[in-house]
JSON list of C-alpha atoms in Angstrom, two decimals:
[
{"chain": "A", "resi": 1, "resn": "MET", "atom": "CA", "xyz": [0.80, 11.89, 2.44]},
{"chain": "A", "resi": 2, "resn": "PHE", "atom": "CA", "xyz": [-1.14, 8.75, 5.10]},
{"chain": "A", "resi": 3, "resn": "PHE", "atom": "CA", "xyz": [-0.15, 9.93, 4.71]},
{"chain": "A", "resi": 4, "resn": "LEU", "atom": "CA", "xyz": [-0.06, 12.64, 2.31]},
{"chain": "A", "resi": 5, "resn": "TYR", "atom": "CA", "xyz": [-4.35, 12.44, 2.92]},
{"chain": "A", "resi": 6, "resn": "PRO", "atom": "CA", "xyz": [-8.70, 11.59, 5.28]},
{"chain": "A", "resi": 7, "resn": "ARG", "atom": "CA", "xyz": [-11.39, 9.61, 3.51]},
{"chain": "A", "resi": 8, "resn": "ALA", "atom": "CA", "xyz": [-11.43, 9.49, -0.29]},
{"chain": "A", "resi": 9, "resn": "PRO", "atom": "CA", "xyz": [-13.01, 10.26, -2.66]},
{"chain": "A", "resi": 10, "resn": "ALA", "atom": "CA", "xyz": [-14.49, 13.38, -1.07]},
{"chain": "A", "resi": 11, "resn": "ILE", "atom": "CA", "xyz": [-12.08, 16.25, -0.67]},
{"chain": "A", "resi": 12, "resn": "LEU", "atom": "CA", "xyz": [-14.28, 19.01, 0.68]},
{"chain": "A", "resi": 13, "resn": "ALA", "atom": "CA", "xyz": [-13.32, 20.11, 4.19]},
{"chain": "A", "resi": 14, "resn": "THR", "atom": "CA", "xyz": [-14.69, 22.48, 6.76]},
{"chain": "A", "resi": 15, "resn": "GLY", "atom": "CA", "xyz": [-12.93, 25.46, 8.30]},
{"chain": "A", "resi": 16, "resn": "PRO", "atom": "CA", "xyz": [-10.46, 27.51, 6.22]},
{"chain": "A", "resi": 17, "resn": "VAL", "atom": "CA", "xyz": [-10.92, 25.35, 3.13]},
{"chain": "A", "resi": 18, "resn": "HIS", "atom": "CA", "xyz": [-14.66, 26.00, 3.06]},
{"chain": "A", "resi": 19, "resn": "VAL", "atom": "CA", "xyz": [-13.99, 29.71, 3.52]},
{"chain": "A", "resi": 20, "resn": "LEU", "atom": "CA", "xyz": [-11.59, 29.59, 0.60]},
{"chain": "A", "resi": 21, "resn": "VAL", "atom": "CA", "xyz": [-14.17, 27.87, -1.60]},
{"chain": "A", "resi": 22, "resn": "VAL", "atom": "CA", "xyz": [-16.64, 30.65, -0.83]},
{"chain": "A", "resi": 23, "resn": "PHE", "atom": "CA", "xyz": [-13.96, 33.24, -1.50]},
{"chain": "A", "resi": 24, "resn": "VAL", "atom": "CA", "xyz": [-13.17, 31.78, -4.91]},
{"chain": "A", "resi": 25, "resn": "GLY", "atom": "CA", "xyz": [-16.80, 32.07, -5.99]},
{"chain": "A", "resi": 26, "resn": "ASN", "atom": "CA", "xyz": [-17.21, 35.61, -4.68]},
{"chain": "A", "resi": 27, "resn": "CYS", "atom": "CA", "xyz": [-13.95, 36.77, -6.19]},
{"chain": "A", "resi": 28, "resn": "TYR", "atom": "CA", "xyz": [-14.87, 35.71, -9.69]},
{"chain": "A", "resi": 29, "resn": "LYS", "atom": "CA", "xyz": [-18.35, 37.18, -9.34]},
{"chain": "A", "resi": 30, "resn": "ASN", "atom": "CA", "xyz": [-17.32, 40.53, -7.87]},
{"chain": "A", "resi": 31, "resn": "HIS", "atom": "CA", "xyz": [-14.36, 41.11, -10.17]},
{"chain": "A", "resi": 32, "resn": "THR", "atom": "CA", "xyz": [-16.04, 40.06, -13.40]},
{"chain": "A", "resi": 33, "resn": "TYR", "atom": "CA", "xyz": [-14.06, 36.87, -13.71]},
{"chain": "A", "resi": 34, "resn": "ASP", "atom": "CA", "xyz": [-10.69, 38.61, -13.39]},
{"chain": "A", "resi": 35, "resn": "LEU", "atom": "CA", "xyz": [-8.55, 35.45, -13.32]},
{"chain": "A", "resi": 36, "resn": "LEU", "atom": "CA", "xyz": [-5.25, 37.13, -12.54]},
{"chain": "A", "resi": 37, "resn": "ARG", "atom": "CA", "xyz": [-6.60, 39.25, -9.70]},
{"chain": "A", "resi": 38, "resn": "CYS", "atom": "CA", "xyz": [-8.35, 36.29, -8.04]},
{"chain": "A", "resi": 39, "resn": "GLU", "atom": "CA", "xyz": [-5.34, 34.05, -8.51]},
{"chain": "A", "resi": 40, "resn": "ARG", "atom": "CA", "xyz": [-3.16, 36.55, -6.69]},
{"chain": "A", "resi": 41, "resn": "GLN", "atom": "CA", "xyz": [-5.63, 36.86, -3.82]},
{"chain": "A", "resi": 42, "resn": "VAL", "atom": "CA", "xyz": [-6.00, 33.11, -3.48]},
{"chain": "A", "resi": 43, "resn": "GLY", "atom": "CA", "xyz": [-2.23, 32.76, -3.53]},
{"chain": "A", "resi": 44, "resn": "GLY", "atom": "CA", "xyz": [-2.01, 35.13, -0.57]},
{"chain": "A", "resi": 45, "resn": "ILE", "atom": "CA", "xyz": [-4.54, 33.10, 1.38]},
{"chain": "A", "resi": 46, "resn": "LEU", "atom": "CA", "xyz": [-2.68, 29.88, 0.63]},
{"chain": "A", "resi": 47, "resn": "ARG", "atom": "CA", "xyz": [0.52, 31.30, 2.03]},
{"chain": "A", "resi": 48, "resn": "GLU", "atom": "CA", "xyz": [-1.14, 32.27, 5.30]},
{"chain": "A", "resi": 49, "resn": "ALA", "atom": "CA", "xyz": [-3.81, 29.60, 5.82]},
{"chain": "A", "resi": 50, "resn": "PRO", "atom": "CA", "xyz": [-3.14, 27.35, 8.86]},
{"chain": "A", "resi": 51, "resn": "TYR", "atom": "CA", "xyz": [-3.92, 24.08, 7.13]},
{"chain": "A", "resi": 52, "resn": "GLY", "atom": "CA", "xyz": [-4.25, 21.06, 9.39]},
{"chain": "A", "resi": 53, "resn": "ARG", "atom": "CA", "xyz": [-5.89, 17.67, 9.44]},
{"chain": "A", "resi": 54, "resn": "PHE", "atom": "CA", "xyz": [-9.46, 17.81, 8.06]},
{"chain": "A", "resi": 55, "resn": "GLU", "atom": "CA", "xyz": [-12.21, 15.22, 7.94]},
{"chain": "A", "resi": 56, "resn": "SER", "atom": "CA", "xyz": [-13.58, 15.03, 4.41]},
{"chain": "A", "resi": 57, "resn": "LYS", "atom": "CA", "xyz": [-17.29, 14.44, 3.92]},
{"chain": "A", "resi": 58, "resn": "THR", "atom": "CA", "xyz": [-18.50, 12.42, 0.97]},
{"chain": "A", "resi": 59, "resn": "SER", "atom": "CA", "xyz": [-22.02, 13.84, 1.06]},
{"chain": "A", "resi": 60, "resn": "GLU", "atom": "CA", "xyz": [-20.74, 17.41, 0.77]},
{"chain": "A", "resi": 61, "resn": "ILE", "atom": "CA", "xyz": [-19.18, 17.05, -2.66]},
{"chain": "A", "resi": 62, "resn": "VAL", "atom": "CA", "xyz": [-22.55, 18.05, -4.12]},
{"chain": "A", "resi": 63, "resn": "ASN", "atom": "CA", "xyz": [-22.78, 21.00, -1.75]},
{"chain": "A", "resi": 64, "resn": "PHE", "atom": "CA", "xyz": [-19.28, 21.97, -2.85]},
{"chain": "A", "resi": 65, "resn": "ILE", "atom": "CA", "xyz": [-20.44, 22.34, -6.47]},
{"chain": "A", "resi": 66, "resn": "GLY", "atom": "CA", "xyz": [-23.57, 24.11, -5.28]},
{"chain": "A", "resi": 67, "resn": "THR", "atom": "CA", "xyz": [-21.58, 26.56, -3.20]},
{"chain": "A", "resi": 68, "resn": "LEU", "atom": "CA", "xyz": [-19.53, 27.62, -6.19]},
{"chain": "A", "resi": 69, "resn": "GLY", "atom": "CA", "xyz": [-22.67, 27.95, -8.30]},
{"chain": "A", "resi": 70, "resn": "SER", "atom": "CA", "xyz": [-24.40, 29.98, -5.62]},
{"chain": "A", "resi": 71, "resn": "ASN", "atom": "CA", "xyz": [-21.48, 32.35, -5.22]},
{"chain": "A", "resi": 72, "resn": "PHE", "atom": "CA", "xyz": [-21.47, 32.88, -8.96]},
{"chain": "A", "resi": 73, "resn": "GLY", "atom": "CA", "xyz": [-25.07, 34.05, -8.55]},
{"chain": "A", "resi": 74, "resn": "LEU", "atom": "CA", "xyz": [-26.29, 31.15, -10.67]},
{"chain": "A", "resi": 75, "resn": "ARG", "atom": "CA", "xyz": [-29.46, 29.13, -10.51]},
{"chain": "A", "resi": 76, "resn": "GLY", "atom": "CA", "xyz": [-31.09, 26.40, -12.56]},
{"chain": "A", "resi": 77, "resn": "SER", "atom": "CA", "xyz": [-30.19, 26.20, -16.24]},
{"chain": "A", "resi": 78, "resn": "SER", "atom": "CA", "xyz": [-27.85, 29.19, -16.01]},
{"chain": "A", "resi": 79, "resn": "PHE", "atom": "CA", "xyz": [-25.71, 27.16, -13.60]},
{"chain": "A", "resi": 80, "resn": "SER", "atom": "CA", "xyz": [-25.44, 24.23, -15.98]},
{"chain": "A", "resi": 81, "resn": "ARG", "atom": "CA", "xyz": [-24.51, 26.54, -18.86]},
{"chain": "A", "resi": 82, "resn": "VAL", "atom": "CA", "xyz": [-21.78, 28.40, -17.02]},
{"chain": "A", "resi": 83, "resn": "THR", "atom": "CA", "xyz": [-20.06, 25.21, -15.85]},
{"chain": "A", "resi": 84, "resn": "SER", "atom": "CA", "xyz": [-18.59, 25.01, -19.32]},
{"chain": "A", "resi": 85, "resn": "THR", "atom": "CA", "xyz": [-16.98, 28.45, -19.10]},
{"chain": "A", "resi": 86, "resn": "MET", "atom": "CA", "xyz": [-13.28, 28.84, -18.57]},
{"chain": "A", "resi": 87, "resn": "ALA", "atom": "CA", "xyz": [-13.71, 30.96, -15.47]},
{"chain": "A", "resi": 88, "resn": "PHE", "atom": "CA", "xyz": [-15.90, 28.44, -13.70]},
{"chain": "A", "resi": 89, "resn": "LYS", "atom": "CA", "xyz": [-13.61, 25.53, -14.59]},
{"chain": "A", "resi": 90, "resn": "TYR", "atom": "CA", "xyz": [-10.66, 27.49, -13.30]},
{"chain": "A", "resi": 91, "resn": "ALA", "atom": "CA", "xyz": [-12.41, 28.30, -10.04]},
{"chain": "A", "resi": 92, "resn": "LEU", "atom": "CA", "xyz": [-13.56, 24.72, -9.56]},
{"chain": "A", "resi": 93, "resn": "CYS", "atom": "CA", "xyz": [-10.15, 23.21, -10.27]},
{"chain": "A", "resi": 94, "resn": "LEU", "atom": "CA", "xyz": [-8.43, 25.71, -8.00]},
{"chain": "A", "resi": 95, "resn": "ALA", "atom": "CA", "xyz": [-10.81, 25.03, -5.12]},
{"chain": "A", "resi": 96, "resn": "VAL", "atom": "CA", "xyz": [-10.43, 21.27, -5.52]},
{"chain": "A", "resi": 97, "resn": "MET", "atom": "CA", "xyz": [-6.67, 21.67, -5.60]},
{"chain": "A", "resi": 98, "resn": "VAL", "atom": "CA", "xyz": [-6.75, 23.70, -2.40]},
{"chain": "A", "resi": 99, "resn": "CYS", "atom": "CA", "xyz": [-8.79, 21.02, -0.64]},
{"chain": "A", "resi": 100, "resn": "THR", "atom": "CA", "xyz": [-6.38, 18.36, -1.84]},
{"chain": "A", "resi": 101, "resn": "VAL", "atom": "CA", "xyz": [-3.38, 20.34, -0.61]},
{"chain": "A", "resi": 102, "resn": "ALA", "atom": "CA", "xyz": [-4.97, 20.62, 2.83]},
{"chain": "A", "resi": 103, "resn": "VAL", "atom": "CA", "xyz": [-5.64, 16.89, 2.99]},
{"chain": "A", "resi": 104, "resn": "VAL", "atom": "CA", "xyz": [-2.16, 16.02, 1.80]},
{"chain": "A", "resi": 105, "resn": "HIS", "atom": "CA", "xyz": [-0.61, 18.32, 4.38]},
{"chain": "A", "resi": 106, "resn": "GLY", "atom": "CA", "xyz": [-2.60, 16.64, 7.11]},
{"chain": "A", "resi": 107, "resn": "TYR", "atom": "CA", "xyz": [-0.63, 13.39, 6.87]},
{"chain": "A", "resi": 108, "resn": "SER", "atom": "CA", "xyz": [2.75, 14.78, 5.88]},
{"chain": "A", "resi": 109, "resn": "GLY", "atom": "CA", "xyz": [3.80, 13.94, 9.43]},
{"chain": "A", "resi": 110, "resn": "GLY", "atom": "CA", "xyz": [3.42, 10.20, 8.95]},
{"chain": "A", "resi": 111, "resn": "ALA", "atom": "CA", "xyz": [0.92, 7.36, 8.75]},
{"chain": "A", "resi": 112, "resn": "PRO", "atom": "CA", "xyz": [-1.82, 7.27, 11.41]},
{"chain": "A", "resi": 113, "resn": "VAL", "atom": "CA", "xyz": [-2.62, 4.11, 13.36]},
{"chain": "A", "resi": 114, "resn": "GLU", "atom": "CA", "xyz": [-5.87, 3.79, 11.41]},
{"chain": "A", "resi": 115, "resn": "VAL", "atom": "CA", "xyz": [-3.94, 2.38, 8.44]},
{"chain": "A", "resi": 116, "resn": "CYS", "atom": "CA", "xyz": [-2.05, -0.26, 10.42]},
{"chain": "A", "resi": 117, "resn": "ASP", "atom": "CA", "xyz": [-4.07, -3.18, 9.07]},
{"chain": "A", "resi": 118, "resn": "ASP", "atom": "CA", "xyz": [-4.34, -2.50, 5.34]},
{"chain": "A", "resi": 119, "resn": "MET", "atom": "CA", "xyz": [-1.37, -0.10, 5.21]},
{"chain": "A", "resi": 120, "resn": "LYS", "atom": "CA", "xyz": [-3.35, 2.00, 2.75]},
{"chain": "A", "resi": 121, "resn": "PRO", "atom": "CA", "xyz": [-3.12, 5.79, 2.93]},
{"chain": "A", "resi": 122, "resn": "LYS", "atom": "CA", "xyz": [-6.36, 7.69, 2.44]},
{"chain": "A", "resi": 123, "resn": "HIS", "atom": "CA", "xyz": [-5.22, 9.52, -0.66]},
{"chain": "A", "resi": 124, "resn": "PRO", "atom": "CA", "xyz": [-7.75, 10.71, -3.26]},
{"chain": "A", "resi": 125, "resn": "ALA", "atom": "CA", "xyz": [-5.95, 8.77, -6.01]},
{"chain": "A", "resi": 126, "resn": "ALA", "atom": "CA", "xyz": [-6.01, 4.97, -6.23]},
{"chain": "A", "resi": 127, "resn": "PRO", "atom": "CA", "xyz": [-2.81, 3.05, -5.42]},
{"chain": "A", "resi": 128, "resn": "LYS", "atom": "CA", "xyz": [-0.60, 1.89, -8.25]},
{"chain": "A", "resi": 129, "resn": "LYS", "atom": "CA", "xyz": [-0.77, -1.73, -9.37]},
{"chain": "A", "resi": 130, "resn": "SER", "atom": "CA", "xyz": [2.49, -1.58, -11.30]},
{"chain": "A", "resi": 131, "resn": "THR", "atom": "CA", "xyz": [5.81, -2.87, -10.05]},
{"chain": "A", "resi": 132, "resn": "MET", "atom": "CA", "xyz": [7.06, -0.69, -7.23]},
{"chain": "A", "resi": 133, "resn": "PRO", "atom": "CA", "xyz": [10.15, 1.29, -8.32]},
{"chain": "A", "resi": 134, "resn": "TYR", "atom": "CA", "xyz": [11.72, 0.97, -4.89]},
{"chain": "A", "resi": 135, "resn": "LYS", "atom": "CA", "xyz": [14.17, -1.56, -3.54]},
{"chain": "A", "resi": 136, "resn": "VAL", "atom": "CA", "xyz": [13.87, -2.95, -0.03]},
{"chain": "A", "resi": 137, "resn": "SER", "atom": "CA", "xyz": [16.95, -4.68, 1.38]},
{"chain": "A", "resi": 138, "resn": "VAL", "atom": "CA", "xyz": [18.31, -5.90, 4.70]},
{"chain": "A", "resi": 139, "resn": "ASN", "atom": "CA", "xyz": [21.85, -6.11, 6.01]},
{"chain": "A", "resi": 140, "resn": "SER", "atom": "CA", "xyz": [21.16, -9.66, 7.19]},
{"chain": "A", "resi": 141, "resn": "ASP", "atom": "CA", "xyz": [18.44, -12.18, 6.34]},
{"chain": "A", "resi": 142, "resn": "THR", "atom": "CA", "xyz": [19.01, -14.10, 9.58]},
{"chain": "A", "resi": 143, "resn": "VAL", "atom": "CA", "xyz": [18.74, -12.82, 13.14]},
{"chain": "A", "resi": 144, "resn": "THR", "atom": "CA", "xyz": [18.33, -14.17, 16.65]},
{"chain": "A", "resi": 145, "resn": "GLY", "atom": "CA", "xyz": [15.55, -13.03, 18.96]},
{"chain": "A", "resi": 146, "resn": "GLY", "atom": "CA", "xyz": [16.45, -9.60, 20.32]},
{"chain": "A", "resi": 147, "resn": "GLY", "atom": "CA", "xyz": [18.91, -9.02, 17.50]},
{"chain": "A", "resi": 148, "resn": "VAL", "atom": "CA", "xyz": [18.73, -6.04, 15.14]},
{"chain": "A", "resi": 149, "resn": "VAL", "atom": "CA", "xyz": [18.38, -5.94, 11.36]},
{"chain": "A", "resi": 150, "resn": "LYS", "atom": "CA", "xyz": [18.74, -2.81, 9.23]},
{"chain": "A", "resi": 151, "resn": "ILE", "atom": "CA", "xyz": [15.98, -2.41, 6.64]},
{"chain": "A", "resi": 152, "resn": "THR", "atom": "CA", "xyz": [16.64, 0.00, 3.77]},
{"chain": "A", "resi": 153, "resn": "VAL", "atom": "CA", "xyz": [14.09, 1.50, 1.37]},
{"chain": "A", "resi": 154, "resn": "GLU", "atom": "CA", "xyz": [15.55, 3.27, -1.66]},
{"chain": "A", "resi": 155, "resn": "GLY", "atom": "CA", "xyz": [14.59, 4.50, -5.12]},
{"chain": "A", "resi": 156, "resn": "ASN", "atom": "CA", "xyz": [15.98, 6.81, -7.78]},
{"chain": "A", "resi": 157, "resn": "ASN", "atom": "CA", "xyz": [12.94, 9.09, -7.71]},
{"chain": "A", "resi": 158, "resn": "GLY", "atom": "CA", "xyz": [12.86, 9.26, -3.93]},
{"chain": "A", "resi": 159, "resn": "HIS", "atom": "CA", "xyz": [9.76, 9.08, -1.77]},
{"chain": "A", "resi": 160, "resn": "LYS", "atom": "CA", "xyz": [7.81, 11.42, 0.47]},
{"chain": "A", "resi": 161, "resn": "GLY", "atom": "CA", "xyz": [5.93, 8.89, 2.56]},
{"chain": "A", "resi": 162, "resn": "VAL", "atom": "CA", "xyz": [6.59, 5.39, 3.82]},
{"chain": "A", "resi": 163, "resn": "LEU", "atom": "CA", "xyz": [5.15, 2.81, 6.19]},
{"chain": "A", "resi": 164, "resn": "VAL", "atom": "CA", "xyz": [7.20, -0.24, 7.15]},
{"chain": "A", "resi": 165, "resn": "GLN", "atom": "CA", "xyz": [6.13, -3.34, 9.07]},
{"chain": "A", "resi": 166, "resn": "VAL", "atom": "CA", "xyz": [7.70, -6.72, 9.64]},
{"chain": "A", "resi": 167, "resn": "ARG", "atom": "CA", "xyz": [4.92, -9.29, 9.75]},
{"chain": "A", "resi": 168, "resn": "HIS", "atom": "CA", "xyz": [4.57, -12.83, 11.00]},
{"chain": "A", "resi": 169, "resn": "GLY", "atom": "CA", "xyz": [1.54, -13.88, 9.02]},
{"chain": "A", "resi": 170, "resn": "GLU", "atom": "CA", "xyz": [-0.67, -10.78, 9.17]},
{"chain": "A", "resi": 171, "resn": "LYS", "atom": "CA", "xyz": [0.61, -9.52, 12.52]},
{"chain": "A", "resi": 172, "resn": "PRO", "atom": "CA", "xyz": [3.28, -6.81, 12.82]},
{"chain": "A", "resi": 173, "resn": "VAL", "atom": "CA", "xyz": [6.02, -8.09, 15.13]},
{"chain": "A", "resi": 174, "resn": "GLY", "atom": "CA", "xyz": [9.24, -6.86, 16.63]},
{"chain": "A", "resi": 175, "resn": "LYS", "atom": "CA", "xyz": [10.16, -3.29, 17.41]},
{"chain": "A", "resi": 176, "resn": "PHE", "atom": "CA", "xyz": [11.66, -0.43, 15.42]},
{"chain": "A", "resi": 177, "resn": "LEU", "atom": "CA", "xyz": [14.45, 1.39, 17.20]},
{"chain": "A", "resi": 178, "resn": "ILE", "atom": "CA", "xyz": [14.07, 5.06, 16.37]},
{"chain": "A", "resi": 179, "resn": "ALA", "atom": "CA", "xyz": [15.11, 7.96, 18.58]},
{"chain": "A", "resi": 180, "resn": "GLY", "atom": "CA", "xyz": [12.35, 10.34, 19.54]},
{"chain": "A", "resi": 181, "resn": "ASP", "atom": "CA", "xyz": [14.29, 13.31, 18.16]},
{"chain": "A", "resi": 182, "resn": "ASP", "atom": "CA", "xyz": [14.90, 11.72, 14.75]},
{"chain": "A", "resi": 183, "resn": "LYS", "atom": "CA", "xyz": [14.08, 14.34, 12.09]},
{"chain": "A", "resi": 184, "resn": "TYR", "atom": "CA", "xyz": [12.85, 11.97, 9.40]},
{"chain": "A", "resi": 185, "resn": "VAL", "atom": "CA", "xyz": [11.17, 8.86, 10.83]},
{"chain": "A", "resi": 186, "resn": "LYS", "atom": "CA", "xyz": [9.16, 7.76, 13.84]},
{"chain": "A", "resi": 187, "resn": "THR", "atom": "CA", "xyz": [7.41, 4.69, 15.20]},
{"chain": "A", "resi": 188, "resn": "ILE", "atom": "CA", "xyz": [3.70, 4.01, 15.63]},
{"chain": "A", "resi": 189, "resn": "ASP", "atom": "CA", "xyz": [1.95, 1.35, 17.72]},
{"chain": "A", "resi": 190, "resn": "CYS", "atom": "CA", "xyz": [-0.16, -1.07, 15.70]},
{"chain": "A", "resi": 191, "resn": "GLY", "atom": "CA", "xyz": [-2.66, -3.34, 17.45]},
{"chain": "A", "resi": 192, "resn": "GLU", "atom": "CA", "xyz": [-1.45, -4.53, 20.83]},
{"chain": "A", "resi": 193, "resn": "GLY", "atom": "CA", "xyz": [2.20, -4.01, 19.95]},
{"chain": "A", "resi": 194, "resn": "GLU", "atom": "CA", "xyz": [4.51, -1.09, 20.60]},
{"chain": "A", "resi": 195, "resn": "GLN", "atom": "CA", "xyz": [6.82, 0.56, 18.08]},
{"chain": "A", "resi": 196, "resn": "ASN", "atom": "CA", "xyz": [6.01, -2.23, 15.61]},
{"chain": "A", "resi": 197, "resn": "ALA", "atom": "CA", "xyz": [5.69, 0.04, 12.58]},
{"chain": "A", "resi": 198, "resn": "ALA", "atom": "CA", "xyz": [7.82, 2.87, 11.21]},
{"chain": "A", "resi": 199, "resn": "THR", "atom": "CA", "xyz": [6.75, 5.83, 9.13]},
{"chain": "A", "resi": 200, "resn": "HIS", "atom": "CA", "xyz": [8.01, 9.16, 7.83]},
{"chain": "A", "resi": 201, "resn": "LYS", "atom": "CA", "xyz": [8.03, 12.27, 10.00]},
{"chain": "A", "resi": 202, "resn": "ASN", "atom": "CA", "xyz": [7.88, 14.87, 7.22]},
{"chain": "A", "resi": 203, "resn": "ALA", "atom": "CA", "xyz": [7.18, 15.03, 3.50]},
{"chain": "A", "resi": 204, "resn": "GLU", "atom": "CA", "xyz": [10.72, 15.78, 2.39]},
{"chain": "A", "resi": 205, "resn": "ILE", "atom": "CA", "xyz": [11.94, 13.64, -0.51]},
{"chain": "A", "resi": 206, "resn": "LYS", "atom": "CA", "xyz": [14.23, 10.84, 0.62]},
{"chain": "A", "resi": 207, "resn": "LYS", "atom": "CA", "xyz": [16.08, 8.63, -1.83]},
{"chain": "A", "resi": 208, "resn": "VAL", "atom": "CA", "xyz": [17.36, 6.27, 0.86]},
{"chain": "A", "resi": 209, "resn": "GLN", "atom": "CA", "xyz": [15.96, 5.52, 4.33]},
{"chain": "A", "resi": 210, "resn": "THR", "atom": "CA", "xyz": [17.22, 2.89, 6.75]},
{"chain": "A", "resi": 211, "resn": "PHE", "atom": "CA", "xyz": [15.28, 1.53, 9.72]},
{"chain": "A", "resi": 212, "resn": "GLU", "atom": "CA", "xyz": [16.59, -0.58, 12.59]},
{"chain": "A", "resi": 213, "resn": "TRP", "atom": "CA", "xyz": [14.24, -3.41, 13.46]},
{"chain": "A", "resi": 214, "resn": "GLN", "atom": "CA", "xyz": [14.63, -5.57, 16.55]},
{"chain": "A", "resi": 215, "resn": "ALA", "atom": "CA", "xyz": [13.43, -9.15, 16.26]},
{"chain": "A", "resi": 216, "resn": "PRO", "atom": "CA", "xyz": [11.04, -10.39, 18.97]},
{"chain": "A", "resi": 217, "resn": "LYS", "atom": "CA", "xyz": [12.29, -12.87, 21.51]},
{"chain": "A", "resi": 218, "resn": "GLY", "atom": "CA", "xyz": [10.55, -16.22, 21.63]},
{"chain": "A", "resi": 219, "resn": "LEU", "atom": "CA", "xyz": [9.73, -16.31, 17.92]},
{"chain": "A", "resi": 220, "resn": "LYS", "atom": "CA", "xyz": [11.54, -18.77, 15.71]},
{"chain": "A", "resi": 221, "resn": "ASP", "atom": "CA", "xyz": [10.15, -18.50, 12.22]},
{"chain": "A", "resi": 222, "resn": "THR", "atom": "CA", "xyz": [10.38, -16.53, 8.98]},
{"chain": "A", "resi": 223, "resn": "VAL", "atom": "CA", "xyz": [8.96, -13.02, 8.91]},
{"chain": "A", "resi": 224, "resn": "GLN", "atom": "CA", "xyz": [8.46, -10.69, 5.96]},
{"chain": "A", "resi": 225, "resn": "VAL", "atom": "CA", "xyz": [8.96, -6.98, 5.44]},
{"chain": "A", "resi": 226, "resn": "TYR", "atom": "CA", "xyz": [5.93, -5.13, 4.06]},
{"chain": "A", "resi": 227, "resn": "VAL", "atom": "CA", "xyz": [6.07, -1.55, 2.84]},
{"chain": "A", "resi": 228, "resn": "THR", "atom": "CA", "xyz": [3.79, 1.16, 1.57]},
{"chain": "A", "resi": 229, "resn": "VAL", "atom": "CA", "xyz": [5.73, 3.81, -0.32]},
{"chain": "A", "resi": 230, "resn": "ALA", "atom": "CA", "xyz": [4.38, 7.14, -1.56]},
{"chain": "A", "resi": 231, "resn": "GLN", "atom": "CA", "xyz": [6.33, 8.97, -4.22]},
{"chain": "A", "resi": 232, "resn": "ASP", "atom": "CA", "xyz": [3.76, 11.73, -3.78]},
{"chain": "A", "resi": 233, "resn": "GLY", "atom": "CA", "xyz": [0.07, 12.06, -2.92]},
{"chain": "A", "resi": 234, "resn": "ALA", "atom": "CA", "xyz": [-1.08, 10.61, -6.24]},
{"chain": "A", "resi": 235, "resn": "THR", "atom": "CA", "xyz": [1.62, 7.99, -6.83]},
{"chain": "A", "resi": 236, "resn": "TYR", "atom": "CA", "xyz": [1.96, 5.27, -4.23]},
{"chain": "A", "resi": 237, "resn": "TRP", "atom": "CA", "xyz": [2.19, 1.51, -3.74]},
{"chain": "A", "resi": 238, "resn": "VAL", "atom": "CA", "xyz": [0.42, -0.27, -0.89]},
{"chain": "A", "resi": 239, "resn": "LYS", "atom": "CA", "xyz": [1.37, -3.16, 1.39]},
{"chain": "A", "resi": 240, "resn": "LYS", "atom": "CA", "xyz": [4.03, -4.63, -0.87]},
{"chain": "A", "resi": 241, "resn": "PRO", "atom": "CA", "xyz": [5.63, -7.85, 0.41]},
{"chain": "A", "resi": 242, "resn": "THR", "atom": "CA", "xyz": [9.40, -7.68, 0.08]},
{"chain": "A", "resi": 243, "resn": "VAL", "atom": "CA", "xyz": [12.37, -9.43, 1.68]},
{"chain": "A", "resi": 244, "resn": "THR", "atom": "CA", "xyz": [12.10, -12.15, 4.32]},
{"chain": "A", "resi": 245, "resn": "ILE", "atom": "CA", "xyz": [14.06, -12.51, 7.54]},
{"chain": "A", "resi": 246, "resn": "LYS", "atom": "CA", "xyz": [14.61, -15.77, 9.41]},
{"chain": "A", "resi": 247, "resn": "VAL", "atom": "CA", "xyz": [14.39, -15.39, 13.18]},
{"chain": "A", "resi": 248, "resn": "GLU", "atom": "CA", "xyz": [16.31, -18.10, 15.00]}
]
């Protein structure tokens, strides 16, 4: 998820996903639109497919529709007529879902450095503008340079993805102290800094996560904790300013 997705809005990918799209079309054509049979076969592929990180291509969304139409043996007006049939809609929705699953899986291991600036995951859905249903707290709102503050992100519904930065102005500062063998979180290096952002390590649901942040030495000012939290691939809040910490 970031996080739980590459570039939106396109969701067509190459490799196994493209093969699956072709398979969907052929299956429905060769088995006279036998929904149950094709669903079972696609389910088997999904269980075995080695999904990874794919680069989506905006220009290929049209080719995606065309590929399905072609594999249905359709051309011209017959293609436009069949798009209203249940079988075609089912095939199209299933293929889109498969592509989305692949993209989501690609960032289940945490936010990439490409989102350091805007903290925005490349999910197909737009971020939420509502109030974030997560609480961000610290065990101390004052710290000396080199000191450590614990930052906690929690919510009743839990979250699958998270990105945390402590910023002085627009620059991530300080360092997150996370062991390399931690099962749930890891650090990433944003800009010229090191370990100055923290993110999830897997897409398991976590209701509470605590991060240890070490304040930079030589800075005496107020910094602010920013978070991006993803409840899932379609429900997420981006770069939300939260609590402040005074570095003395």
